[in-house]
PDB file of C-alpha atoms and ligand atoms in Angstrom:
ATOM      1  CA  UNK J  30       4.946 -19.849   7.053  1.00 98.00           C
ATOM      2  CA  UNK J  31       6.675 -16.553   8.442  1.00 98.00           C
ATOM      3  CA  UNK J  32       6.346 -13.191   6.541  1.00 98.00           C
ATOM      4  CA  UNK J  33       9.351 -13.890   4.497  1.00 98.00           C
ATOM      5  CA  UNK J  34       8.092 -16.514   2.981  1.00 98.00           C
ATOM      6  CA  UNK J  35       4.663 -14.597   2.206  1.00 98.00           C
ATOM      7  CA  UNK J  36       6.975 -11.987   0.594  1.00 98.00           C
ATOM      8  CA  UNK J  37       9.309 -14.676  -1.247  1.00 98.00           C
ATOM      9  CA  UNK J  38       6.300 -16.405  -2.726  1.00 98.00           C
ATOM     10  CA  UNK J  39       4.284 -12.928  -4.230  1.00 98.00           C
ATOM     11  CA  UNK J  40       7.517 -11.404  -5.444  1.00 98.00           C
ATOM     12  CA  UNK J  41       6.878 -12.920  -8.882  1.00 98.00           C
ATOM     13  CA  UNK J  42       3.608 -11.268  -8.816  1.00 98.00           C
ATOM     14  CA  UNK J  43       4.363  -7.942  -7.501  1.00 98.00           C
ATOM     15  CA  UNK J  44       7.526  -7.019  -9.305  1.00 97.00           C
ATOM     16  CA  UNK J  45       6.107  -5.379 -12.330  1.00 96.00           C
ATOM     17  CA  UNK J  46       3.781  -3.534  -9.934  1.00 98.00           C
ATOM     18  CA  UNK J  47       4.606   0.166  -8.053  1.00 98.00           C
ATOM     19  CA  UNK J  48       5.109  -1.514  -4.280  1.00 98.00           C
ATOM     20  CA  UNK J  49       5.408   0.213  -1.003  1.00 98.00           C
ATOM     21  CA  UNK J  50       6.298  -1.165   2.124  1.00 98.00           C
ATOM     22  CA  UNK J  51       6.449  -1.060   5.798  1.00 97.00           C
ATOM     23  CA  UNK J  52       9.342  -0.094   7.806  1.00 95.00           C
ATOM     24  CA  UNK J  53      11.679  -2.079   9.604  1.00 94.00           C
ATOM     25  CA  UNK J  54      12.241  -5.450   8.974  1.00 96.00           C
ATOM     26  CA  UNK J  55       9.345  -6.260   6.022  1.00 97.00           C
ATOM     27  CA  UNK J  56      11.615  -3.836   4.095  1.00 97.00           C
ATOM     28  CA  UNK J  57      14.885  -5.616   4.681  1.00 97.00           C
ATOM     29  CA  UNK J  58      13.423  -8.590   3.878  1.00 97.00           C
ATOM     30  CA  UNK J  59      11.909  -7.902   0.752  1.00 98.00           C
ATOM     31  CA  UNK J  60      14.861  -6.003   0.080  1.00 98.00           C
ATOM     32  CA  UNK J  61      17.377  -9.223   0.310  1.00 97.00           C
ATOM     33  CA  UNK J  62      14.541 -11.151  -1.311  1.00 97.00           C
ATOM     34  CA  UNK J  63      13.708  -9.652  -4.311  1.00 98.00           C
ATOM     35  CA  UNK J  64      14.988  -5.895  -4.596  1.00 98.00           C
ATOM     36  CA  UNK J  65      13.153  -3.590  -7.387  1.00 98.00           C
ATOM     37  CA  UNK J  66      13.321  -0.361  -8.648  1.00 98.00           C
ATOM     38  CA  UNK J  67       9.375  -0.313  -7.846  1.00 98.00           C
ATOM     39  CA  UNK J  68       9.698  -1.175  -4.357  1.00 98.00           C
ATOM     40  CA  UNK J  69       9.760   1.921  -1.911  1.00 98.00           C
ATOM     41  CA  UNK J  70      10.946   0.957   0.950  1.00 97.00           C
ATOM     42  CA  UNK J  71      10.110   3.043   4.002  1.00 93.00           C
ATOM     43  CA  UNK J  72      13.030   4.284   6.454  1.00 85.00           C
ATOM     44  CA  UNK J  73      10.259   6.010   8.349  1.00 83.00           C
ATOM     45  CA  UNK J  74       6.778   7.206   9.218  1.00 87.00           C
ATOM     46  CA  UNK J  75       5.648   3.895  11.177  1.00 89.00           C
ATOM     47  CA  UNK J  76       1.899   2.959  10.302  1.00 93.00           C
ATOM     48  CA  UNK J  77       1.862   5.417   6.924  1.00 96.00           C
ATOM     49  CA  UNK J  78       2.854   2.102   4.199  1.00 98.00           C
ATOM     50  CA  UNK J  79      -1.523   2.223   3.796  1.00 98.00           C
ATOM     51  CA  UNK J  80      -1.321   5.709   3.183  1.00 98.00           C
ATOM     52  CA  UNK J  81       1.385   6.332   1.496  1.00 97.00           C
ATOM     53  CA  UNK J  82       0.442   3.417  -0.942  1.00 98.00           C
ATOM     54  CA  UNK J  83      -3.055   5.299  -0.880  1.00 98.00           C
ATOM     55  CA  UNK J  84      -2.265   8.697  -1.965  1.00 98.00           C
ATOM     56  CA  UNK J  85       0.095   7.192  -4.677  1.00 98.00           C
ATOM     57  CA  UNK J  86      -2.650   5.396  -5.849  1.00 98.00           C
ATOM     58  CA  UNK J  87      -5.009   8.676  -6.266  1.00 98.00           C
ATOM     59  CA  UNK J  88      -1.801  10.428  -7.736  1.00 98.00           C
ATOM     60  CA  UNK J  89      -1.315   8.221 -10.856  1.00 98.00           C
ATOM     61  CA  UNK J  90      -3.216   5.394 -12.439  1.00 98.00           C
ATOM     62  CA  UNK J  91      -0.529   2.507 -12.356  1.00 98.00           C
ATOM     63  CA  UNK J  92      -1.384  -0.300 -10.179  1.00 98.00           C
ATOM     64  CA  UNK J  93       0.108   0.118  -6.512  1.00 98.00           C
ATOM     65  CA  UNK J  94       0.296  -2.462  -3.875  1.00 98.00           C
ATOM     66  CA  UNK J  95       1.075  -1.107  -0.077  1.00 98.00           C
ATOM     67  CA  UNK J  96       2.460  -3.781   1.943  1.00 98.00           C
ATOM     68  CA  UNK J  97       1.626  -3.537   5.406  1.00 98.00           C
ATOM     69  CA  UNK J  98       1.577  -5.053   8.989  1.00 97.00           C
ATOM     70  CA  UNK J  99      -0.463  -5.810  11.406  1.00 98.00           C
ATOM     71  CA  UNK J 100       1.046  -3.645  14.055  1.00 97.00           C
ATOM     72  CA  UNK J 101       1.453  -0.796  11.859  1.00 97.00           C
ATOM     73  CA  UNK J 102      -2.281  -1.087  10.967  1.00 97.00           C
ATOM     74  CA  UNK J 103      -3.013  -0.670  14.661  1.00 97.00           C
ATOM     75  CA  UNK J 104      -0.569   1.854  14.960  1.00 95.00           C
ATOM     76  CA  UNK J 105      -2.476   3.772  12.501  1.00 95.00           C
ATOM     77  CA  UNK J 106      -6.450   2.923  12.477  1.00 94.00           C
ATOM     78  CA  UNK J 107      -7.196   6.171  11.160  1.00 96.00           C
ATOM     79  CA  UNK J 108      -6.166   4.658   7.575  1.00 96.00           C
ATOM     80  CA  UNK J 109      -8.978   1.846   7.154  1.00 98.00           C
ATOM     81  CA  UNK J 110     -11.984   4.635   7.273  1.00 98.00           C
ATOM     82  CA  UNK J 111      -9.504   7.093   5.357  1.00 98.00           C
ATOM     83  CA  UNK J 112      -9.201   4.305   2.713  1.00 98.00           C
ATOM     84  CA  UNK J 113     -12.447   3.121   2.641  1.00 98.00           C
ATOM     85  CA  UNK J 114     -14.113   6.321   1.720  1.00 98.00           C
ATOM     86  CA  UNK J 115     -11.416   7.062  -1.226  1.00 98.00           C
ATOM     87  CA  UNK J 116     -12.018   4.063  -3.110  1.00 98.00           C
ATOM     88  CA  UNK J 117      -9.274   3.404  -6.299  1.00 98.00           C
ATOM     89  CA  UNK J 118      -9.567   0.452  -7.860  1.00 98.00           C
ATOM     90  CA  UNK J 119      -5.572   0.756  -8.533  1.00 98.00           C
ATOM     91  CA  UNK J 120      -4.849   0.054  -4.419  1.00 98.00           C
ATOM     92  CA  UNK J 121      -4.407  -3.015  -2.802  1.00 98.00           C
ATOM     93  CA  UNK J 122      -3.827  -3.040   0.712  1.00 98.00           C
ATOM     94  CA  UNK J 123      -1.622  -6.316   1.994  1.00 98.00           C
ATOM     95  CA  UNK J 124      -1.552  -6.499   5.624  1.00 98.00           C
ATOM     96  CA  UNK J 125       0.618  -9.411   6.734  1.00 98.00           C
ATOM     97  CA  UNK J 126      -0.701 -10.593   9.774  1.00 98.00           C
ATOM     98  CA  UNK J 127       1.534 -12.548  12.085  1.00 98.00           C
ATOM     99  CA  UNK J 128       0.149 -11.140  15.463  1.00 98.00           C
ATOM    100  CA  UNK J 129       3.143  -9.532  16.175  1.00 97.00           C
ATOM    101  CA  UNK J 130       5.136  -6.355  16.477  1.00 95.00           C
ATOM    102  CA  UNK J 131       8.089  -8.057  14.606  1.00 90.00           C
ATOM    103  CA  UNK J 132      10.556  -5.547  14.000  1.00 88.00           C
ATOM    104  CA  UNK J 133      10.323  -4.733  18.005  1.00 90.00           C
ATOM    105  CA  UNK J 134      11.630  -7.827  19.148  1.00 90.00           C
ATOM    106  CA  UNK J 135       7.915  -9.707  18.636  1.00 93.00           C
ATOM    107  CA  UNK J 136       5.793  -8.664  20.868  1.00 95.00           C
ATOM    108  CA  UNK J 137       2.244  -9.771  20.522  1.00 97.00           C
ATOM    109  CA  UNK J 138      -0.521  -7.475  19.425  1.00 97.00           C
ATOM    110  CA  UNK J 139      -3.824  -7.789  19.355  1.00 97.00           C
ATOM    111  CA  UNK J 140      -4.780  -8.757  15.652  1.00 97.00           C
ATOM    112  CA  UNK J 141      -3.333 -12.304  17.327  1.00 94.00           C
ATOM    113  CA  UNK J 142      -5.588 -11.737  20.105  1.00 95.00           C
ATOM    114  CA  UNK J 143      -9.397 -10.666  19.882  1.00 97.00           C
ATOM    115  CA  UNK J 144      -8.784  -7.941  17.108  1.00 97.00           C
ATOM    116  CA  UNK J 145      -9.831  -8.886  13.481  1.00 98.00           C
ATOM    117  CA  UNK J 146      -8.141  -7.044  10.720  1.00 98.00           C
ATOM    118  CA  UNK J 147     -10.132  -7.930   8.175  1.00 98.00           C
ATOM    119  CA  UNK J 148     -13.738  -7.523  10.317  1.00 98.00           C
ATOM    120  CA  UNK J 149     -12.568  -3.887  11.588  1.00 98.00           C
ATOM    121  CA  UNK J 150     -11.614  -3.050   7.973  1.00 98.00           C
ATOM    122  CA  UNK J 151     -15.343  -4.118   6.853  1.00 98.00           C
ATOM    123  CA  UNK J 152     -16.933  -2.420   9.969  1.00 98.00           C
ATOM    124  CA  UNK J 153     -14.821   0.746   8.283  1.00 98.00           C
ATOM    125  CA  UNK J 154     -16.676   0.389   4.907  1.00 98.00           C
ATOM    126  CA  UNK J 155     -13.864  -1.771   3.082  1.00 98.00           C
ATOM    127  CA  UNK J 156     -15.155  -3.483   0.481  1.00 97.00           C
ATOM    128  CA  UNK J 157     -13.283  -6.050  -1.104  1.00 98.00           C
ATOM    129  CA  UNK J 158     -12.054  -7.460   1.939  1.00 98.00           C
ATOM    130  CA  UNK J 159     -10.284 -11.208   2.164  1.00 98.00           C
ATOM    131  CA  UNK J 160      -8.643 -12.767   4.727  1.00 98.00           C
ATOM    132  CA  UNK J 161      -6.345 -15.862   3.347  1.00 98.00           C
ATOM    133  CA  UNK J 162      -3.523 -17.860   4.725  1.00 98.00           C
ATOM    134  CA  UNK J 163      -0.201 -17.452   4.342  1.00 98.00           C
ATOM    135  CA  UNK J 164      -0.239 -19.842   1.546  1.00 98.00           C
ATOM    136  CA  UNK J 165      -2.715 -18.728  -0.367  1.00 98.00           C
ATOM    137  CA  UNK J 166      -1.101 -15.214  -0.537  1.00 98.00           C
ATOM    138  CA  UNK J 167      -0.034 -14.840  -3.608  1.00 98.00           C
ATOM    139  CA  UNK J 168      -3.541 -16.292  -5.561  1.00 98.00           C
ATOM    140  CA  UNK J 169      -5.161 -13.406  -3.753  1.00 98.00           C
ATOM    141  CA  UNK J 170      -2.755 -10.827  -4.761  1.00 98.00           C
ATOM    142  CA  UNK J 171      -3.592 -11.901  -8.652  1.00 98.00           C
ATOM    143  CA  UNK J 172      -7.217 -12.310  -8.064  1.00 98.00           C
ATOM    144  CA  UNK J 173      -7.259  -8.896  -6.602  1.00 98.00           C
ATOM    145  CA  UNK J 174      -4.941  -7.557  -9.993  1.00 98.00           C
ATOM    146  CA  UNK J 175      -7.296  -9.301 -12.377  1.00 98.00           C
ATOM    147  CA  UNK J 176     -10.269  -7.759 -10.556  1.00 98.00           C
ATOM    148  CA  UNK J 177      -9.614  -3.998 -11.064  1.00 97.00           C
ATOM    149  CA  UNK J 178     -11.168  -3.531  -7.633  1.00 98.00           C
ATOM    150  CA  UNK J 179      -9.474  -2.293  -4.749  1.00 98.00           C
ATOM    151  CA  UNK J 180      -8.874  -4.585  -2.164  1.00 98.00           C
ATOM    152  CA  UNK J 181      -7.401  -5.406   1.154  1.00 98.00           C
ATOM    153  CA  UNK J 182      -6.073  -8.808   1.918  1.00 98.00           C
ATOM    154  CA  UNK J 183      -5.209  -9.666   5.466  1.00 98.00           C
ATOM    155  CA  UNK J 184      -2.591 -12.830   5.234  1.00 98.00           C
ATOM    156  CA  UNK J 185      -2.374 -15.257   8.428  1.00 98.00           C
ATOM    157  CA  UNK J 186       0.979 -15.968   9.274  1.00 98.00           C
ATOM    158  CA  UNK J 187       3.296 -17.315  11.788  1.00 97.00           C
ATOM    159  CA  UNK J 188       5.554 -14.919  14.064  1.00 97.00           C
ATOM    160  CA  UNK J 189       9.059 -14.937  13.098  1.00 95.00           C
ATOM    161  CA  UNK J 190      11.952 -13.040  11.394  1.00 94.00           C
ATOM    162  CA  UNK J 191      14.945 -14.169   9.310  1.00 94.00           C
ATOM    163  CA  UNK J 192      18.114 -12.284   9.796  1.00 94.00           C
ATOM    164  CA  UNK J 193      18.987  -9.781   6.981  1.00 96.00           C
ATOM    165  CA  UNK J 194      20.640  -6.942   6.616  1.00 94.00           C
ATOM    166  CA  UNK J 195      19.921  -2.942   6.913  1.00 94.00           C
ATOM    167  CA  UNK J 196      19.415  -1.664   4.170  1.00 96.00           C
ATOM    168  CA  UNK J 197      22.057  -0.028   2.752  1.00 94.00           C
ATOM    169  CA  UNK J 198      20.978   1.940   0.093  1.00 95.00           C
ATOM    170  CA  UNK J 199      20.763   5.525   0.085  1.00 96.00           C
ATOM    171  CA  UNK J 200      17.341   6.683   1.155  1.00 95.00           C
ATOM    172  CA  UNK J 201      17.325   9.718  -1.782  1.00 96.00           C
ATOM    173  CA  UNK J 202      18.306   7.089  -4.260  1.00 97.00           C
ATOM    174  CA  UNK J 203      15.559   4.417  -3.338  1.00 97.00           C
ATOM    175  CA  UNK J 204      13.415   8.239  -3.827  1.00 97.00           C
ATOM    176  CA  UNK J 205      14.888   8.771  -7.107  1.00 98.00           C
ATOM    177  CA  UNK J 206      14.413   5.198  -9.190  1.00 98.00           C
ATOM    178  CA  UNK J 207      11.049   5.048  -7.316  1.00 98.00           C
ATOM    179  CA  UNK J 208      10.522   7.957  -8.628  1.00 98.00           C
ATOM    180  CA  UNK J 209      11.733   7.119 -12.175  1.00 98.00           C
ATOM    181  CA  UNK J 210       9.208   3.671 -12.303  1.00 98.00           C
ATOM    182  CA  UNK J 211       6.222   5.692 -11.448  1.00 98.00           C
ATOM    183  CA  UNK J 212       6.756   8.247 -14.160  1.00 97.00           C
ATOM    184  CA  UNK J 213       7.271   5.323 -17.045  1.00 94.00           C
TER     185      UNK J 213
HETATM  186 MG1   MG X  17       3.254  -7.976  12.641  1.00 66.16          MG
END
């Protein structure tokens, strides 16, 4: 399995749920997959889907689930300690791990060498941390929901991209009905 499938096969169990997620092509894809009014999709800011989804999460008490990548993880390390010591139990962290920078043309990085997400994450003070396979993706996702505790599930996968589309939408109106789900 390739990220898109990870995101076609949680989209039933994220949709009802505040979602943010990482630039480039995650964002197209879950975009052509399963657009929301709940998904923000990032246009920007490299590395910050954690944080962002973080600070959203201390904001306001709906549930909020920041999808992220393993490159942008590494781009941003900072965010594992950050998140660790600001525990709410209405965050969960996704990194999909395929091992590669995919939205650069997939080069490798190191979570597919010697670097493990999940073990740095716990070395940071994580709690709550699982690493699954790609097919056991969404179960986790629900387990984590039903749990009330925040979490951070690192999902194996395969390198690869399918081919979609920019997205089209204007940035301040992906803001706006964002905006409008978090305030229901
Ligand atoms: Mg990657």
């Amino acid at each position: 399995m390739i990220r898109s499938d990870i995101l076609e096969s949680i989209a039933p169990v994220i949709r009802d749920h505040l979602v943010v997620c990482n630039i480039g092509l995650p964002s197209q894809e879950l975009f052509a997959l399963d657009d929301q009014p709940s998904n923000f999709y990032m246009l920007g800011t490299m590395g910050l889907s954690s944080s962002i989804g973080l600070g959203l999460s201390i904001a306001q008490s709906k549930k909020v689930i920041a999808i992220d990548g393993d490159g942008s993880v590494l781009t941003n390390f900072g965010t594992l300690p950050t998140i660790a010591n600001n525990v709410r139990d209405n965050f969960i962290l996704l990194i999909i791990d395929n091992g590669s920078y995919g939205s650069t043309g997939d080069q490798p990085t190191y979570a597919g060498l010697k670097t493990s997400l999940a073990s740095v994450a716990e070395a940071c003070g994580c709690e709550n941390v699982v690493e699954c396979s790609a097919e056991n993706t969404a179960d986790e996702i629900q387990n984590a929901l039903n749990s009330n505790q925040m979490t951070i599930i690192v999902a194996k996968c395969e390198s690869g991209n399918i081919p979609v589309e920019v997205i089209e939408m204007n940035p301040v109106l992906i803001r706006e009905r964002f905006m409008a789900e978090v305030r229901k």
